[in-house]
Coordinates of N, CA and C and ligand atoms in Angstrom, one line a residue:
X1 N -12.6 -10.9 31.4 CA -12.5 -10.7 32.8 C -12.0 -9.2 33.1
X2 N -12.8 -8.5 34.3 CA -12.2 -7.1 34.3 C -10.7 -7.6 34.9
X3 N -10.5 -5.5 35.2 CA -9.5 -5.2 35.8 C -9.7 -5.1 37.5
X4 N -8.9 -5.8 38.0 CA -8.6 -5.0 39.7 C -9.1 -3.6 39.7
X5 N -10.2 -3.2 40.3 CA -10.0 -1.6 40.7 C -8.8 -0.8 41.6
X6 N -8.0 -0.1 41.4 CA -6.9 0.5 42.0 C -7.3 1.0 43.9
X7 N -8.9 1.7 44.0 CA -8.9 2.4 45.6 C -9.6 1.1 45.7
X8 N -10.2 0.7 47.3 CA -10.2 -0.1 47.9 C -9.3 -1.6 49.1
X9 N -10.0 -1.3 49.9 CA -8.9 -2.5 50.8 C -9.6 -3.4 49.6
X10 N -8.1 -4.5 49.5 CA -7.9 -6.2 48.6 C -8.8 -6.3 47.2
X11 N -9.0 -5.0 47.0 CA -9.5 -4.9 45.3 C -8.3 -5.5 44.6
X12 N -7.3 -5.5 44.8 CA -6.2 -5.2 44.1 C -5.6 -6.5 44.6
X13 N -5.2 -7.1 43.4 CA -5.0 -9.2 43.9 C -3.1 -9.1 44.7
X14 N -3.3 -9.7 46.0 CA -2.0 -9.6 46.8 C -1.2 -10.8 46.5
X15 N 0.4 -10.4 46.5 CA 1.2 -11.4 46.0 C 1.2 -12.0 44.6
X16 N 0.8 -11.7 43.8 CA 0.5 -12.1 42.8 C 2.2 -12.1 42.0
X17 N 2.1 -12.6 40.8 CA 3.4 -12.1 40.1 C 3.0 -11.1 39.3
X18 N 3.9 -10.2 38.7 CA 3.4 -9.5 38.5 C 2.4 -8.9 36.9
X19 N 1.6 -8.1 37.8 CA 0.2 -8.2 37.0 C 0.5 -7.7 35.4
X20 N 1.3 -6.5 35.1 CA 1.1 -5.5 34.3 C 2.4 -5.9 33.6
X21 N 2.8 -5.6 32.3 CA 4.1 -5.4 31.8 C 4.4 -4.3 31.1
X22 N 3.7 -3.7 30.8 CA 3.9 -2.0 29.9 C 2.7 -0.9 30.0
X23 N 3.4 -0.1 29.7 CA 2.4 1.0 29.8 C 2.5 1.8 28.6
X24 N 1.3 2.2 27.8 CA 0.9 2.9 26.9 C 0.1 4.5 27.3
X25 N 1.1 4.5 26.5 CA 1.1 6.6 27.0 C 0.0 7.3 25.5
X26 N -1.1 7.9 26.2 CA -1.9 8.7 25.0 C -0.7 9.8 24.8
X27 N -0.4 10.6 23.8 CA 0.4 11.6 23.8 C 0.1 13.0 24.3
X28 N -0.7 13.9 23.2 CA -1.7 14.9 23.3 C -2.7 15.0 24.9
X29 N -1.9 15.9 25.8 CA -2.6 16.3 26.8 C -2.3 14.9 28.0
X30 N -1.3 13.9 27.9 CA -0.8 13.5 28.6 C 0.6 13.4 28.8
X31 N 1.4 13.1 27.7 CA 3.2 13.4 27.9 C 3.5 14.6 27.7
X32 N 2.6 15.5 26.9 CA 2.7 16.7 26.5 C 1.3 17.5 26.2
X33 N 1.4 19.1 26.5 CA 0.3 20.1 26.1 C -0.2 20.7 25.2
X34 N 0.1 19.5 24.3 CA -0.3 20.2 22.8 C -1.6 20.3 22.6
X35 N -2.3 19.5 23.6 CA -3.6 19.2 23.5 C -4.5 20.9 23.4
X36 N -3.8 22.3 23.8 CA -3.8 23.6 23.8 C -3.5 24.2 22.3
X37 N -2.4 23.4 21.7 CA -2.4 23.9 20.7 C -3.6 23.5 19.4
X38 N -3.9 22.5 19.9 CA -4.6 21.5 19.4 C -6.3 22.7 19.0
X39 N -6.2 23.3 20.3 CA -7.2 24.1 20.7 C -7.6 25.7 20.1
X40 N -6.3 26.3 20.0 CA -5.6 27.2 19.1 C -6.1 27.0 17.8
X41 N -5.4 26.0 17.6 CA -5.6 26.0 16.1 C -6.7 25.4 15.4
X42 N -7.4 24.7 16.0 CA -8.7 25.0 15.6 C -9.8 26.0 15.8
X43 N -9.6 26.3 16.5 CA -10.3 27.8 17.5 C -10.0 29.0 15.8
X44 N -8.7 28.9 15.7 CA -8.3 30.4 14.6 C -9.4 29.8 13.1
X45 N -9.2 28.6 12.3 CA -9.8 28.2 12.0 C -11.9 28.1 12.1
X46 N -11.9 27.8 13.4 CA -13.7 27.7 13.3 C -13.8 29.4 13.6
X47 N -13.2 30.5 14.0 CA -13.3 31.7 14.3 C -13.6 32.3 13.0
X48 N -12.7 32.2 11.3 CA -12.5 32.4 10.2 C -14.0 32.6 9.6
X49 N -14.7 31.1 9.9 CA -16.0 30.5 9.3 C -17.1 31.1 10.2
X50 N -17.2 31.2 11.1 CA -18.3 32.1 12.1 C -18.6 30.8 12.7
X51 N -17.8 29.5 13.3 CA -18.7 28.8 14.1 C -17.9 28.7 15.2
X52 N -19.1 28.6 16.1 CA -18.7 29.1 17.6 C -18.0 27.9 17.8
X53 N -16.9 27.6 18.9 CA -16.2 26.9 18.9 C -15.4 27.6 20.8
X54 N -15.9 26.1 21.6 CA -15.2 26.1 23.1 C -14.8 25.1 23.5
X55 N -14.1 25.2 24.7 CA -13.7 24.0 25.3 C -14.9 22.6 25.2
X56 N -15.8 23.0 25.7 CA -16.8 22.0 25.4 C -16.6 21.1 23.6
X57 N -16.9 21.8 23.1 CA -16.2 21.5 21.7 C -15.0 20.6 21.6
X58 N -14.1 21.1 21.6 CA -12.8 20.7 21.8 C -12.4 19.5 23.1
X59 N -13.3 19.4 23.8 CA -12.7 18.2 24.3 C -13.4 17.0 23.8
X60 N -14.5 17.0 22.7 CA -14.7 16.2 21.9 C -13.8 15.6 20.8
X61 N -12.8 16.2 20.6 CA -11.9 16.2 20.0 C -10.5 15.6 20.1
X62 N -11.1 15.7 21.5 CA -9.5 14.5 22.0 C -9.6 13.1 21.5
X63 N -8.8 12.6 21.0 CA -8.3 11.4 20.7 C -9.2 10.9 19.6
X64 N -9.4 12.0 19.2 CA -10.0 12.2 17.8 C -9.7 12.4 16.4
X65 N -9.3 11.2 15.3 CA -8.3 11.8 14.5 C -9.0 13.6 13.4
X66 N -7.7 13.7 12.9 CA -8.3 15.0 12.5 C -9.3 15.6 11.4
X67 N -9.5 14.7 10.6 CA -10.7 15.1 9.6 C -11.9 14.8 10.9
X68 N -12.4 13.7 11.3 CA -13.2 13.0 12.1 C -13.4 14.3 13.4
X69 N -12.4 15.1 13.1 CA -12.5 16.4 14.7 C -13.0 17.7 13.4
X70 N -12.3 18.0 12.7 CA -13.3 18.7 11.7 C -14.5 18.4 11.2
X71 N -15.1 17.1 10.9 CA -16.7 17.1 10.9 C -17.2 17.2 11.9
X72 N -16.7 16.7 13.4 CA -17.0 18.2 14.8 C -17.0 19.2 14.2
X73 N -16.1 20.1 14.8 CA -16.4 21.3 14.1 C -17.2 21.9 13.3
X74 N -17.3 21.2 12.4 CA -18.3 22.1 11.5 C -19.6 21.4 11.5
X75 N -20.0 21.0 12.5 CA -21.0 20.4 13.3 C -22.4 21.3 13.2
X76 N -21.4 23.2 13.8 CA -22.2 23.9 13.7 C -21.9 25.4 12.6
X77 N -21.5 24.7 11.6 CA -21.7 25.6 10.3 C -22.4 25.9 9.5
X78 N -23.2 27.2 9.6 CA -23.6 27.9 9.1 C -23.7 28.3 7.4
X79 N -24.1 27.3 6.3 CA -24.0 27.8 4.8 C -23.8 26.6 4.0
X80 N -23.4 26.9 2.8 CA -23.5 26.2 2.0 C -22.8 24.7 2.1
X81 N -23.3 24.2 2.1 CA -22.2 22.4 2.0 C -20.8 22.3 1.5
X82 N -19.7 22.4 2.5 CA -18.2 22.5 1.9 C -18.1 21.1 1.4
X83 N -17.5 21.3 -0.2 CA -16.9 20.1 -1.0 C -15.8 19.6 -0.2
X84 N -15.4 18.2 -0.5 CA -14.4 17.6 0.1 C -13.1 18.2 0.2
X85 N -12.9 18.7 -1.2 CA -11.7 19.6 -1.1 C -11.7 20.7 -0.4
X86 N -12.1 21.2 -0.3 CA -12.6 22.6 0.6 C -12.2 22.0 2.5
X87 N -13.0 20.7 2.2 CA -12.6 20.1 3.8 C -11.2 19.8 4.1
X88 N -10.5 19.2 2.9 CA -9.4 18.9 3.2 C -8.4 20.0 3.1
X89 N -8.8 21.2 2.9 CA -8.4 22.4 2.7 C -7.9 22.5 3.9
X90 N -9.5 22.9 4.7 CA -9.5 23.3 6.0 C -8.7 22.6 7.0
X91 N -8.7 21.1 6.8 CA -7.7 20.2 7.9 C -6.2 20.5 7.7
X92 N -6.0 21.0 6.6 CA -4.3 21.4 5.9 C -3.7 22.7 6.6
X93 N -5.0 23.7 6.6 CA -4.7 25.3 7.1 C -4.4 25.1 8.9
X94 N -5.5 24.0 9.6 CA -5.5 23.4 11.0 C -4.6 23.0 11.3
X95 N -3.7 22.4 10.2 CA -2.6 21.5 10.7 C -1.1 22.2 10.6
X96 N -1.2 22.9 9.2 CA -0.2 24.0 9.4 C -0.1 24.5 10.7
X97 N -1.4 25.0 10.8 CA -1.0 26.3 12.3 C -0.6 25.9 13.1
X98 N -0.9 24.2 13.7 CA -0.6 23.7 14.6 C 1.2 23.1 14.7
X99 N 1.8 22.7 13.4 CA 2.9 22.6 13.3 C 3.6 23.7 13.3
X100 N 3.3 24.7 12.9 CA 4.2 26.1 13.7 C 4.5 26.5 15.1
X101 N 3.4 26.0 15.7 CA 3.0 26.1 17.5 C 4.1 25.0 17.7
X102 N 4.0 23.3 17.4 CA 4.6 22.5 17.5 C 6.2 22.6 18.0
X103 N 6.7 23.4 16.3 CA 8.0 23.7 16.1 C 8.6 24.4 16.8
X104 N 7.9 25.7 18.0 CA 8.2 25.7 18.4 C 8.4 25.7 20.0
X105 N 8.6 24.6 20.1 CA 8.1 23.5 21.6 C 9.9 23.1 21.1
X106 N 10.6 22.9 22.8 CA 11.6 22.3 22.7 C 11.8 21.1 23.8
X107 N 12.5 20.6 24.6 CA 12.7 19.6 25.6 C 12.1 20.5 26.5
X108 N 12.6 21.7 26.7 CA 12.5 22.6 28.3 C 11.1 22.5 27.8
X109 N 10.0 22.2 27.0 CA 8.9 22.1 27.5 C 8.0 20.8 28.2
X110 N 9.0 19.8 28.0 CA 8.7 18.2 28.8 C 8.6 18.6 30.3
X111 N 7.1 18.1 30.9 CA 7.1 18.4 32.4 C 8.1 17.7 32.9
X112 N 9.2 18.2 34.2 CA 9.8 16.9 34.3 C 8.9 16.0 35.1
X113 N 7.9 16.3 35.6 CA 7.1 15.0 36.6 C 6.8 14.0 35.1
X114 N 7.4 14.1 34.3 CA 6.7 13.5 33.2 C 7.6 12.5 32.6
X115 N 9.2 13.2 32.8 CA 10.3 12.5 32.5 C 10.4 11.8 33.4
X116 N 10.3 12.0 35.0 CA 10.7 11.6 36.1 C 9.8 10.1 36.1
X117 N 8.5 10.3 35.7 CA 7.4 9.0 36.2 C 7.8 8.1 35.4
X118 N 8.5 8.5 33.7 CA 8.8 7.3 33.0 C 9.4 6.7 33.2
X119 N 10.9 7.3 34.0 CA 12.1 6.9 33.9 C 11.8 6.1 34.8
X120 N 11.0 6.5 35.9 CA 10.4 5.5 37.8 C 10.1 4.0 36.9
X121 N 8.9 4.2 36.5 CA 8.4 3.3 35.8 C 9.7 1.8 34.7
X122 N 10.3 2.5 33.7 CA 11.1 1.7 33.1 C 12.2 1.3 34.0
X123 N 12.6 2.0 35.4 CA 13.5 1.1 36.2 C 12.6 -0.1 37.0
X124 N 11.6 0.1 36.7 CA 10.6 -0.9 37.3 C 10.5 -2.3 37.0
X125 N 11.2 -2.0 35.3 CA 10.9 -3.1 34.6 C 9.5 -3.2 33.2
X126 N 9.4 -2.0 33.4 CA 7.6 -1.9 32.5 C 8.5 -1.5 31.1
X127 N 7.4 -2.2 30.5 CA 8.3 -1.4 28.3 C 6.7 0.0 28.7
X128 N 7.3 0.6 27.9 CA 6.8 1.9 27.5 C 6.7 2.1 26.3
X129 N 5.3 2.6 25.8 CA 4.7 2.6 24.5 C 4.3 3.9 24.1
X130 N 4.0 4.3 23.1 CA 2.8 5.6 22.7 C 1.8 4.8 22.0
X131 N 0.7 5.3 22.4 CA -0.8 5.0 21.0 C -1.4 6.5 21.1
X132 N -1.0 6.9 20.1 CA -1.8 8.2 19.8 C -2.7 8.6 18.4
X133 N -3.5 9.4 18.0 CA -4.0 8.8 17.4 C -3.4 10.0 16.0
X134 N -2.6 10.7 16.7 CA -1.4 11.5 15.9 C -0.8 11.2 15.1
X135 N -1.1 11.9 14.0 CA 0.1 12.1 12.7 C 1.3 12.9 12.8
X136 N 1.1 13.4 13.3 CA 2.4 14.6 14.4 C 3.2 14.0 15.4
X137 N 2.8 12.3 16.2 CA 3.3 12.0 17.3 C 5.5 12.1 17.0
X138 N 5.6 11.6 16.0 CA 6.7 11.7 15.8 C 7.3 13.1 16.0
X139 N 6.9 13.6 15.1 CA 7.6 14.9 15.4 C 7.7 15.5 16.5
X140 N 6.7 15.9 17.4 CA 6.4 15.9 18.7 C 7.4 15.5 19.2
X141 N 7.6 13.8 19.6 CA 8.5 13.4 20.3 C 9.8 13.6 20.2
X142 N 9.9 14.0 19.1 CA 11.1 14.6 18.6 C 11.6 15.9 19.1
X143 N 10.8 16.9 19.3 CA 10.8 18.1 19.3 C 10.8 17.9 21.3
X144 N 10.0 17.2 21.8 CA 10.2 17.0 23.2 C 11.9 16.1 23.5
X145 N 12.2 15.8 22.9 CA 13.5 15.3 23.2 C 13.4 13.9 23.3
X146 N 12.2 13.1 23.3 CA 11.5 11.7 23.3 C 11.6 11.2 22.2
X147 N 12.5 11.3 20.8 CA 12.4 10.4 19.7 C 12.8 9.3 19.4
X148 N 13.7 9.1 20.7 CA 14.2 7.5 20.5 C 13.6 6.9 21.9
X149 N 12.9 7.2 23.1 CA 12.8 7.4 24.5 C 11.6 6.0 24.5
X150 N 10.9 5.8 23.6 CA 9.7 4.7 23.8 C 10.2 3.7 22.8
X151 N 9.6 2.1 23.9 CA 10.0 1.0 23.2 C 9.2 0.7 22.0
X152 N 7.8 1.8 22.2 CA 7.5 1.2 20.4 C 6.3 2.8 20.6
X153 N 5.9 2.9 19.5 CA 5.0 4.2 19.3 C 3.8 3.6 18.1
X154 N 2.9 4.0 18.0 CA 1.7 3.8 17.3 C 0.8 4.8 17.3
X155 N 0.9 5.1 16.6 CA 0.1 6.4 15.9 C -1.0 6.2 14.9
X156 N -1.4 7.6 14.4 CA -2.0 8.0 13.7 C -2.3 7.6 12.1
X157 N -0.5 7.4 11.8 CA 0.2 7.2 10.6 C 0.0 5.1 10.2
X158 N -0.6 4.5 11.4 CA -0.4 3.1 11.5 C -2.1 3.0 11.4
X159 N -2.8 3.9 11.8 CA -4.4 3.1 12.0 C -5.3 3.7 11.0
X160 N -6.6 3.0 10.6 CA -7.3 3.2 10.0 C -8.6 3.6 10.8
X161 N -8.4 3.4 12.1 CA -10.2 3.5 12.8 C -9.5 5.0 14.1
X162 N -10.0 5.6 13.9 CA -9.1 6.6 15.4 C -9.8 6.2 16.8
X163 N -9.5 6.2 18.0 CA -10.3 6.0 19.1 C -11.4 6.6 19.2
X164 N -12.5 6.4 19.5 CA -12.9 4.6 20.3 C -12.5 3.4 20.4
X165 N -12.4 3.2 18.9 CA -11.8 2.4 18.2 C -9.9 1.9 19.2
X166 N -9.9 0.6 19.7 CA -9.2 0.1 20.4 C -7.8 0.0 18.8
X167 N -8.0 0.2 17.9 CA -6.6 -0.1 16.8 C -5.6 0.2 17.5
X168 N -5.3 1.8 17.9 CA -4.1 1.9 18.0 C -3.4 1.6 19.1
X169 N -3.9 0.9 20.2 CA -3.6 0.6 21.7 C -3.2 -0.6 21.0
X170 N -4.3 -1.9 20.4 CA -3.7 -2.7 20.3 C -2.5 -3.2 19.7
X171 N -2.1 -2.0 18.4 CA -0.9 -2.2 17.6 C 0.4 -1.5 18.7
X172 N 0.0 -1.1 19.5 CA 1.2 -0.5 20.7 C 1.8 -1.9 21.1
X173 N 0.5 -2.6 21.8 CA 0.5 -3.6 22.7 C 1.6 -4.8 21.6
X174 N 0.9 -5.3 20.4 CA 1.5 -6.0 19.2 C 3.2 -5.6 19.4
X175 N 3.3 -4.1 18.9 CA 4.5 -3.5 18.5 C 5.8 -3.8 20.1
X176 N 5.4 -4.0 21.4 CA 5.7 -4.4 22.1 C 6.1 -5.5 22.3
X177 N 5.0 -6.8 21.5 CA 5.2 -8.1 22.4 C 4.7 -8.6 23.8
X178 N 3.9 -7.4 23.6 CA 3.0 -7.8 25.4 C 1.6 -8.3 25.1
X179 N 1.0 -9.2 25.5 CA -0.6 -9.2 25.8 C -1.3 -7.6 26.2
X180 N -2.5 -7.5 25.7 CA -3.6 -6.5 25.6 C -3.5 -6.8 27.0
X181 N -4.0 -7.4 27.5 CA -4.6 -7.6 29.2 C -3.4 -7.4 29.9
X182 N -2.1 -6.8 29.7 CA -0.6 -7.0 30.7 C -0.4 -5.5 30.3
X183 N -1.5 -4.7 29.5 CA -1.2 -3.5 29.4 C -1.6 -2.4 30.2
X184 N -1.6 -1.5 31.1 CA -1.9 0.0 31.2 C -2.1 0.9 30.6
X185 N -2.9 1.5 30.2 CA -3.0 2.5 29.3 C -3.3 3.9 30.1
X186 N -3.0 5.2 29.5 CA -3.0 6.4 30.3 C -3.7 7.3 29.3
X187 N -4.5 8.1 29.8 CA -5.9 8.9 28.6 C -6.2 10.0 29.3
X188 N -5.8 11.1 28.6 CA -7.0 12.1 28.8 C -8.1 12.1 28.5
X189 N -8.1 11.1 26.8 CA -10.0 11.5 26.3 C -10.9 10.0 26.7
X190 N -12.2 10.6 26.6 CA -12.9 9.9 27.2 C -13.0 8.9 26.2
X191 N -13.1 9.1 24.9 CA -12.6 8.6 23.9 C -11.5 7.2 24.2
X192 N -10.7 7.8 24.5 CA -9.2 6.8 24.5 C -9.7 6.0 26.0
X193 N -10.7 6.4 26.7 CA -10.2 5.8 28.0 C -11.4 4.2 27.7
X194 N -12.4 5.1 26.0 CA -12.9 3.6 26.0 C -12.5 2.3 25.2
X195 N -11.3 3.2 24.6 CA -10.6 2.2 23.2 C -9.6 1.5 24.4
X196 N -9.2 2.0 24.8 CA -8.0 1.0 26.2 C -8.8 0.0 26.6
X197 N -10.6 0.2 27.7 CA -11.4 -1.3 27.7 C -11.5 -1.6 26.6
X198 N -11.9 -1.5 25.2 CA -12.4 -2.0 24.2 C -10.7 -3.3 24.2
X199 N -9.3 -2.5 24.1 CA -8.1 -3.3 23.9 C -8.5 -4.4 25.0
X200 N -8.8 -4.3 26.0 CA -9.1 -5.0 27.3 C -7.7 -5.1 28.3
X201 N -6.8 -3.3 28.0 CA -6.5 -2.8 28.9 C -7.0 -2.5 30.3
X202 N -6.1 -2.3 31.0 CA -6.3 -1.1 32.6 C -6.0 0.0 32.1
X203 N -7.6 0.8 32.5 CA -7.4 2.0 31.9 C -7.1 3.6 33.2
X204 N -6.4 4.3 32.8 CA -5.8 5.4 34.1 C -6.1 6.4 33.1
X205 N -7.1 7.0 34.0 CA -7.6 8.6 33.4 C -6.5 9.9 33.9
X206 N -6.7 11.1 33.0 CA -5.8 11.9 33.4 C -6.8 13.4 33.3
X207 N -6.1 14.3 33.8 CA -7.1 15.9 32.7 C -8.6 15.5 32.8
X208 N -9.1 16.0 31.1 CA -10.4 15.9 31.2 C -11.3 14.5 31.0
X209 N -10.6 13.2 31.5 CA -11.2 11.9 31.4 C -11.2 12.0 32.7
X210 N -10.2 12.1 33.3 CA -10.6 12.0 34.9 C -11.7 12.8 35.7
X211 N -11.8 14.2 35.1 CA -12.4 15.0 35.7 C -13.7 14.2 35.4
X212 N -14.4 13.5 34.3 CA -15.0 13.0 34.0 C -15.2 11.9 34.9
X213 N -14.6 11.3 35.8 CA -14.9 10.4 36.4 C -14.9 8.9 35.6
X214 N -14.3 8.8 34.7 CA -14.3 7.6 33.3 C -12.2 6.6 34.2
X215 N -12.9 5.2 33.8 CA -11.7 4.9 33.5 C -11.7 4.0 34.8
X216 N -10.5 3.3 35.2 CA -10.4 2.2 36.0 C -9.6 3.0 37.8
X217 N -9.1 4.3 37.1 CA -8.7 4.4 37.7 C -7.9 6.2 37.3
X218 N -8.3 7.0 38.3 CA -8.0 8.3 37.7 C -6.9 9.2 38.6
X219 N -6.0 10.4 38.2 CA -4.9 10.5 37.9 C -5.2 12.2 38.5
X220 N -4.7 12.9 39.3 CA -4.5 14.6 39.6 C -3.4 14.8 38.6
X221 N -2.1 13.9 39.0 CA -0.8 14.9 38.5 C -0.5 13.3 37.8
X222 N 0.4 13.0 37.2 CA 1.0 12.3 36.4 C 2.1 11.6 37.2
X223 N 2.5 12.2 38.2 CA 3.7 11.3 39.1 C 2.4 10.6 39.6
X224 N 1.6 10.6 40.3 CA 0.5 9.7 40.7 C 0.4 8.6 39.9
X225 N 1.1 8.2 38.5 CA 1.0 6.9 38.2 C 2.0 5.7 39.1
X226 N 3.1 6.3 39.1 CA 3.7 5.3 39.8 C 3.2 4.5 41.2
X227 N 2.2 5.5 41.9 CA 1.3 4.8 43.0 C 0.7 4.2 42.6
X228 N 0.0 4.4 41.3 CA -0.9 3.1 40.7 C -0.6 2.1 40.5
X229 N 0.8 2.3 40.1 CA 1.2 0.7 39.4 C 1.9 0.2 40.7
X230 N 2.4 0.5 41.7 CA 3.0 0.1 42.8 C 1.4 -0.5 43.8
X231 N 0.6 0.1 43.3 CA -0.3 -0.6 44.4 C -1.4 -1.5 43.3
X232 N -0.8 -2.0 42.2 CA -1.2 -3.0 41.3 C -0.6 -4.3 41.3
X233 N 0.9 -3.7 41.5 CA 1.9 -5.0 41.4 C 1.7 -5.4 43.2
X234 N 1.3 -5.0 44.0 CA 1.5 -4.8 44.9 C 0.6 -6.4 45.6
Ligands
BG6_301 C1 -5.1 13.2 19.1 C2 -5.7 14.5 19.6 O1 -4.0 12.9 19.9 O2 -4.6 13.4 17.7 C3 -6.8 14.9 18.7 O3 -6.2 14.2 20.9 C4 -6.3 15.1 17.3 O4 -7.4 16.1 19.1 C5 -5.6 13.8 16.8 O5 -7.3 15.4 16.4 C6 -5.0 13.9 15.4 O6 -3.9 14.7 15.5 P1 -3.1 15.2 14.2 O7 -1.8 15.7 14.9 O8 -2.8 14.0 13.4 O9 -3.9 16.3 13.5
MG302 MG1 -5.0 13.0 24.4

């Protein structure tokens, strides 16, 4: 059974108890802008090798784990067939760069409309999750001041399939104790916004899934979720 669509008069089922019980936060380009560093550091990397490399590129990339965003990349390279090691070279050099960028990110870079919507939300009564598809999410959240802040996190480190692939929403949803279907999920990638239906989440686009027009229901600024779920439970 779908989801209630969010715009519309009586889309949205009235009185009901309530519909939703948690929300699952993509990390990268929605709690935080690493999704830029993300961009960087592959950018210095495909620059090295001579392959052209743009945003177009790179938003393929979202919610994309990182070898799986490297055979992107080198999608369009130019020469001899890189050996495995050579590949896993290159994801090692990517990821370096990117944890230097990382390291130095502190709290004062958490939007506060970002702290603000969570905090709206868990007085609400909603558990709060991460599914990212990050091997970094930890650190990250750490480095944003969020390392104890979510009732469960699921990452990168936990799944074997990266999005599309619904794994890591569903082990959010698991690691919670909530039903798939009692979840929300929040996505920049178009990617993630199809692993959320695949979990048989409500899915809320953000960035470049929204601009995309993808998702159940799409997002300008990130305080805008609280409207959503108020006119869900609603
Ligand atoms: C996702 C990003 O959150 O994590 C992808 O959107 C990235 O672009 C993936 O490739 C894996 O990240 P990491 O930190 O494990 O290299
Ligand atoms: Mg993302």
């Amino acid at each position: 059974m779908g989801h209630p669509a969010v715009s519309g008069q009586g889309a949205v089922r009235q009185g009901a108890s309530r519909a939703y019980d948690a929300v699952v936060f993509d990390l990268d380009g929605v709690i935080c802008h690493t999704d830029v560093y993300h961009y960087r550091s592959w950018k210095s990397v495909a620059d090295e090798l001579r392959i052209p490399f743009d945003e177009t590129v790179n938003n393929r990339l979202r919610g994309v784990s990182r070898m799986e965003s490297l055979d992107i990349v080198l999608e369009r390279y130019v020469g001899e067939p890189l050996s495995h090691e050579r590949k896993s070279e290159l994801a090692a050099t990517k990821n370096d760069r990117y944890r230097v960028m990382l390291g130095d990110m502190t709290p004062a870079d958490l939007d506060p409309a970002v702290r603000t919507t969570l905090d709206e939300l868990r007085s609400r009564g909603l558990k709060l999750a991460i599914g990212s598809s990050s091997r970094n999410a930890a650190f990250i959240l750490e480095r944003l001041g969020l390392g104890d802040y979510f009732d469960a996190v699921a990452d990168g480190n936990h799944i074997s399939r990266s999005k599309p692939d619904p794994e890591v929403f569903l082990l959010a949803a698991e690691y919670l104790g909530v039903d798939p279907s009692r979840c929300v999920v929040v996505e920049d990638a178009e990617a993630g916004i199809e692993a959320g239906s695949a979990a048989g989440m409500y899915t809320v686009a953000i960035g470049d899934a929204a601009e995309k027009g993808v998702g159940d229901a799409q997002l300008r600024t990130i305080a805008e979720l609280t409207d959503v779920m108020a006119r869900l439970e609603s």
